[in-house]
Structure formats: C-alpha cells, structure tokens
mmCIF file of C-alpha atoms and ligand atoms in Angstrom:
data_model
loop_
_atom_site.group_PDB
_atom_site.id
_atom_site.type_symbol
_atom_site.label_atom_id
_atom_site.label_comp_id
_atom_site.label_asym_id
_atom_site.label_seq_id
_atom_site.Cartn_x
_atom_site.Cartn_y
_atom_site.Cartn_z
ATOM 1 C CA MET K 1474 -32.800 66.300 -63.640
ATOM 2 C CA MET K 1475 -29.281 65.411 -64.595
ATOM 3 C CA ASP K 1476 -27.025 68.119 -65.876
ATOM 4 C CA ILE K 1477 -25.143 67.356 -69.090
ATOM 5 C CA SER K 1478 -23.214 70.465 -69.996
ATOM 6 C CA ASN K 1479 -22.461 69.411 -73.581
ATOM 7 C CA LYS K 1480 -24.644 66.543 -74.722
ATOM 8 C CA GLU K 1481 -23.060 66.103 -78.155
ATOM 9 C CA LEU K 1482 -19.529 66.047 -76.765
ATOM 10 C CA SER K 1483 -20.560 63.717 -73.950
ATOM 11 C CA GLY K 1484 -22.189 61.435 -76.562
ATOM 12 C CA SER K 1485 -18.992 61.039 -78.556
ATOM 13 C CA LYS K 1486 -17.031 60.508 -75.337
ATOM 14 C CA ALA K 1487 -19.550 57.876 -74.186
ATOM 15 C CA LEU K 1488 -19.119 55.783 -77.331
ATOM 16 C CA LYS K 1489 -15.464 55.133 -76.492
ATOM 17 C CA ILE K 1490 -16.072 53.826 -72.967
ATOM 18 C CA LYS K 1491 -14.930 50.256 -72.199
ATOM 19 C CA PHE K 1492 -14.608 50.475 -68.401
ATOM 20 C CA PHE K 1493 -16.545 52.339 -65.723
ATOM 21 C CA PHE K 1494 -14.678 52.976 -62.455
ATOM 22 C CA MET K 1495 -16.338 54.208 -59.303
ATOM 23 C CA ASP K 1496 -15.315 55.705 -56.008
ATOM 24 C CA VAL K 1497 -16.959 54.071 -52.956
ATOM 25 C CA ASP K 1498 -17.411 56.363 -49.932
ATOM 26 C CA GLY K 1499 -19.796 59.173 -50.814
ATOM 27 C CA THR K 1500 -20.466 57.658 -54.234
ATOM 28 C CA LEU K 1501 -21.730 54.109 -53.683
ATOM 29 C CA THR K 1502 -22.500 55.068 -50.076
ATOM 30 C CA ASN K 1503 -23.869 58.254 -48.541
ATOM 31 C CA GLY K 1504 -20.384 58.982 -47.215
ATOM 32 C CA CYS K 1505 -21.135 57.924 -43.658
ATOM 33 C CA THR K 1506 -19.554 54.948 -41.907
ATOM 34 C CA SER K 1507 -21.170 53.677 -38.705
ATOM 35 C CA TYR K 1508 -19.305 51.721 -36.042
ATOM 36 C CA SER K 1509 -20.730 49.050 -33.758
ATOM 37 C CA GLU K 1510 -19.705 48.868 -30.098
ATOM 38 C CA LYS K 1511 -17.152 46.255 -31.082
ATOM 39 C CA GLY K 1512 -15.680 48.744 -33.514
ATOM 40 C CA GLU K 1513 -16.932 47.008 -36.660
ATOM 41 C CA ALA K 1514 -17.534 49.407 -39.531
ATOM 42 C CA MET K 1515 -20.882 49.396 -41.341
ATOM 43 C CA LYS K 1516 -21.731 50.955 -44.685
ATOM 44 C CA SER K 1517 -24.998 50.875 -46.645
ATOM 45 C CA PHE K 1518 -25.128 50.166 -50.357
ATOM 46 C CA ASN K 1519 -28.005 50.829 -52.719
ATOM 47 C CA HIS K 1520 -29.465 47.847 -54.576
ATOM 48 C CA ARG K 1521 -30.265 49.963 -57.640
ATOM 49 C CA ASP K 1522 -26.527 50.585 -57.961
ATOM 50 C CA GLY K 1523 -26.066 46.805 -57.897
ATOM 51 C CA THR K 1524 -28.373 46.464 -60.896
ATOM 52 C CA ALA K 1525 -26.239 49.069 -62.672
ATOM 53 C CA ILE K 1526 -23.279 46.653 -62.500
ATOM 54 C CA ALA K 1527 -25.414 43.997 -64.172
ATOM 55 C CA LEU K 1528 -26.315 46.564 -66.860
ATOM 56 C CA LEU K 1529 -22.638 47.319 -67.486
ATOM 57 C CA ASN K 1530 -21.819 43.610 -67.656
ATOM 58 C CA HIS K 1531 -24.653 43.103 -70.135
ATOM 59 C CA PHE K 1532 -23.268 45.790 -72.432
ATOM 60 C CA LYS K 1533 -19.708 44.447 -72.068
ATOM 61 C CA ILE K 1534 -18.473 47.495 -70.188
ATOM 62 C CA GLY K 1535 -16.082 46.468 -67.408
ATOM 63 C CA ALA K 1536 -16.862 47.714 -63.891
ATOM 64 C CA GLY K 1537 -14.194 48.742 -61.428
ATOM 65 C CA ILE K 1538 -13.867 50.063 -57.887
ATOM 66 C CA ILE K 1539 -11.098 52.368 -56.799
ATOM 67 C CA THR K 1540 -11.021 53.548 -53.218
ATOM 68 C CA GLY K 1541 -8.600 54.988 -50.707
ATOM 69 C CA GLU K 1542 -10.039 52.777 -47.972
ATOM 70 C CA HIS K 1543 -8.937 49.225 -47.282
ATOM 71 C CA SER K 1544 -12.285 47.829 -46.335
ATOM 72 C CA GLU K 1545 -13.426 44.189 -46.045
ATOM 73 C CA ILE K 1546 -17.014 45.368 -46.519
ATOM 74 C CA VAL K 1547 -16.173 46.892 -49.885
ATOM 75 C CA LYS K 1548 -14.272 43.775 -50.912
ATOM 76 C CA ARG K 1549 -17.277 41.589 -50.088
ATOM 77 C CA ARG K 1550 -19.688 43.940 -51.864
ATOM 78 C CA ALA K 1551 -17.471 43.931 -54.968
ATOM 79 C CA GLU K 1552 -17.346 40.121 -54.949
ATOM 80 C CA LYS K 1553 -21.118 39.871 -54.613
ATOM 81 C CA LEU K 1554 -21.680 42.240 -57.512
ATOM 82 C CA LYS K 1555 -19.005 40.519 -59.626
ATOM 83 C CA ILE K 1556 -16.903 43.651 -59.987
ATOM 84 C CA ASN K 1557 -13.732 42.235 -61.507
ATOM 85 C CA HIS K 1558 -11.450 45.216 -61.103
ATOM 86 C CA CYS K 1559 -11.241 46.195 -57.454
ATOM 87 C CA PHE K 1560 -8.484 48.479 -56.174
ATOM 88 C CA LEU K 1561 -8.565 49.072 -52.410
ATOM 89 C CA GLY K 1562 -6.342 51.259 -50.244
ATOM 90 C CA ILE K 1563 -5.254 53.387 -53.182
ATOM 91 C CA ALA K 1564 -3.614 56.656 -52.156
ATOM 92 C CA ASN K 1565 -3.050 57.871 -55.708
ATOM 93 C CA LYS K 1566 -6.089 57.000 -57.817
ATOM 94 C CA ALA K 1567 -4.739 58.675 -60.959
ATOM 95 C CA GLU K 1568 -1.552 56.604 -60.885
ATOM 96 C CA CYS K 1569 -3.579 53.441 -60.274
ATOM 97 C CA LEU K 1570 -5.811 54.069 -63.302
ATOM 98 C CA ASN K 1571 -2.812 54.922 -65.463
ATOM 99 C CA GLN K 1572 -1.271 51.551 -64.580
ATOM 100 C CA PHE K 1573 -4.600 49.808 -65.220
ATOM 101 C CA ALA K 1574 -4.880 51.400 -68.678
ATOM 102 C CA ASP K 1575 -1.300 50.389 -69.476
ATOM 103 C CA ALA K 1576 -1.896 46.800 -68.378
ATOM 104 C CA LYS K 1577 -5.127 46.554 -70.402
ATOM 105 C CA LYS K 1578 -3.580 48.373 -73.349
ATOM 106 C CA ILE K 1579 -6.425 50.863 -73.450
ATOM 107 C CA LYS K 1580 -6.457 54.637 -73.507
ATOM 108 C CA LEU K 1581 -7.634 56.668 -70.539
ATOM 109 C CA ASP K 1582 -10.429 58.131 -72.664
ATOM 110 C CA GLU K 1583 -11.930 54.624 -72.765
ATOM 111 C CA ILE K 1584 -12.614 54.848 -69.033
ATOM 112 C CA ALA K 1585 -15.582 56.542 -67.324
ATOM 113 C CA TYR K 1586 -15.421 57.513 -63.650
ATOM 114 C CA ILE K 1587 -17.806 58.698 -60.949
ATOM 115 C CA GLY K 1588 -16.743 60.403 -57.737
ATOM 116 C CA ASP K 1589 -17.789 62.902 -55.122
ATOM 117 C CA ASP K 1590 -14.776 64.424 -53.427
ATOM 118 C CA LEU K 1591 -11.430 66.145 -53.908
ATOM 119 C CA ASN K 1592 -9.445 62.900 -54.093
ATOM 120 C CA ASP K 1593 -11.414 62.125 -57.273
ATOM 121 C CA LEU K 1594 -10.536 65.333 -59.111
ATOM 122 C CA LYS K 1595 -7.282 64.194 -60.744
ATOM 123 C CA VAL K 1596 -8.830 60.985 -62.014
ATOM 124 C CA MET K 1597 -11.876 62.807 -63.326
ATOM 125 C CA GLN K 1598 -9.649 65.049 -65.397
ATOM 126 C CA LEU K 1599 -7.720 62.055 -66.773
ATOM 127 C CA VAL K 1600 -10.566 59.855 -67.948
ATOM 128 C CA GLY K 1601 -12.789 60.069 -71.019
ATOM 129 C CA LEU K 1602 -16.094 60.754 -69.278
ATOM 130 C CA SER K 1603 -16.534 61.939 -65.696
ATOM 131 C CA PHE K 1604 -19.599 61.986 -63.474
ATOM 132 C CA ALA K 1605 -20.191 63.721 -60.136
ATOM 133 C CA THR K 1606 -22.809 62.627 -57.609
ATOM 134 C CA GLY K 1607 -25.630 65.107 -56.986
ATOM 135 C CA ASP K 1608 -24.157 65.956 -53.574
ATOM 136 C CA ALA K 1609 -20.503 66.017 -54.655
ATOM 137 C CA SER K 1610 -18.154 68.772 -53.572
ATOM 138 C CA THR K 1611 -18.698 71.954 -55.592
ATOM 139 C CA LEU K 1612 -15.197 71.709 -57.053
ATOM 140 C CA VAL K 1613 -15.874 68.158 -58.212
ATOM 141 C CA LYS K 1614 -19.190 69.138 -59.802
ATOM 142 C CA ASP K 1615 -17.396 71.965 -61.541
ATOM 143 C CA LYS K 1616 -14.962 69.574 -63.255
ATOM 144 C CA ALA K 1617 -17.429 66.788 -64.104
ATOM 145 C CA ASP K 1618 -18.750 66.241 -67.620
ATOM 146 C CA ILE K 1619 -22.061 65.193 -66.115
ATOM 147 C CA ILE K 1620 -23.621 65.893 -62.721
ATOM 148 C CA CYS K 1621 -26.127 63.299 -61.531
ATOM 149 C CA ALA K 1622 -29.318 64.386 -59.818
ATOM 150 C CA ALA K 1623 -29.129 61.483 -57.342
ATOM 151 C CA LYS K 1624 -26.864 61.658 -54.318
ATOM 152 C CA GLY K 1625 -24.127 59.207 -53.369
ATOM 153 C CA GLY K 1626 -25.620 56.005 -51.956
ATOM 154 C CA GLU K 1627 -29.039 57.020 -53.300
ATOM 155 C CA GLY K 1628 -28.652 55.775 -56.869
ATOM 156 C CA ALA K 1629 -26.107 58.242 -58.313
ATOM 157 C CA PHE K 1630 -24.077 55.414 -59.831
ATOM 158 C CA ARG K 1631 -27.203 53.803 -61.302
ATOM 159 C CA GLU K 1632 -28.164 57.153 -62.833
ATOM 160 C CA ALA K 1633 -24.664 57.609 -64.290
ATOM 161 C CA VAL K 1634 -24.794 54.170 -65.925
ATOM 162 C CA GLU K 1635 -28.241 54.848 -67.396
ATOM 163 C CA ILE K 1636 -27.013 58.200 -68.759
ATOM 164 C CA LEU K 1637 -23.955 56.485 -70.250
ATOM 165 C CA LEU K 1638 -26.161 53.905 -72.007
ATOM 166 C CA LEU K 1639 -28.552 56.624 -73.226
ATOM 167 C CA LEU K 1640 -25.669 58.651 -74.650
ATOM 168 C CA ARG K 1641 -24.442 55.532 -76.468
ATOM 169 C CA ASN K 1642 -27.958 54.752 -77.725
ATOM 170 C CA ASP K 1643 -27.686 51.294 -76.155
ATOM 171 C CA SER K 1644 -31.179 49.842 -75.921
ATOM 172 C CA ILE K 1645 -31.894 48.337 -72.524
ATOM 173 C CA GLU K 1646 -34.714 46.225 -74.050
ATOM 174 C CA SER K 1647 -32.321 43.293 -74.467
ATOM 175 C CA PHE K 1648 -31.410 43.549 -70.770
ATOM 176 C CA LEU K 1649 -35.070 43.679 -69.689
ATOM 177 C CA GLU K 1650 -35.718 40.398 -71.494
ATOM 178 C CA LEU K 1651 -33.322 38.722 -69.079
ATOM 179 C CA LEU K 1652 -35.233 39.830 -65.960
HETATM 180 MG MG1 MG J 245 -15.641 59.637 -52.067
#
C-alpha cells in the first residue's frame, strides 16, 4: 500500500496542483539502460504510466519531464505520450523548475513531482507535492510527501497520478467513458 504520511495536508496540497513533473531514469524506467552491440541505448517504459499522462491531460493537469540525460529515446517517448513540457539534459533540476514556474506565472506549490534519487531531492523540497517511487533511495523516501508502493518503471508514476486524483476527489468516471 502507498504511504501518505499526512493525508489531510497532502489533500490540500493536491488541490493546488496544475503541473506534474517526473524524473525519467529510475522513475519512468527501472533505472537500467541496456546497450546494443552498436552502442544504441535501450530503455523500457511502462504502458500504465502512459495512461497516467492521458489521465492528467483529461483533468487539465500539465505533464512534464525533467531529466539529467539527453536521450533521443526519452524525447520520442515524450512526443508519443504528448508530454508538452520536456526538459532534457538538465544538470540543475531545481533551477529549471524555478524558471518554468516564472515563465508560466505559477507558484512552485502548484507543481507535483516524482523522483527516485538524490538529484531529485532539491526539486522535491521546492514543489507543492512530492512523490517517491517504491524503490527510491532512502533519503528521497524520507523527504517525499507520499511514497508509492510501485517501483520505478513498474507503474510508480501511474500510482502517483491516481493518488493525486484521489486526494483531489477527481472522479475518473468521466475518463472511463472515453475508453
Ligand atoms: Mg532518477
């Protein structure tokens, strides 16, 4: 089961959310990258996480990717899933999100974020609602508002989105009608 340390507080934080940003390696993937003999990188993505993007779109919550890697695979995946805000090769994620919030004229507490590793910590402490994957680093889990049961690449992002919608009391019935 998911671990929500303070459900009431998380509920009021969830109501403010307008954008949901996600880390990629270890969050949308299991953290492993394979290489072919030709040196091409391969990552696996979970289709249930893809549906989570459609859920966010349906409820008018913007989806965004923010990753330290500069990967063509991630770019293609983001295009396929219609993730409009895609920041690749970002060394300082906190600075990137600050600039994003400025440009959109929103507050940082209107952003949710999910990550798994130490380079996510600063961002998680900046945003309004933070999630850790079930297999995140202990330090990351310690700082997260909510710890997912699912691991990175195994539906953690999907779980985080469903928790967000539950906390907001958004009914997914209207989404199901579209399927
Ligand atoms: Mg990561």
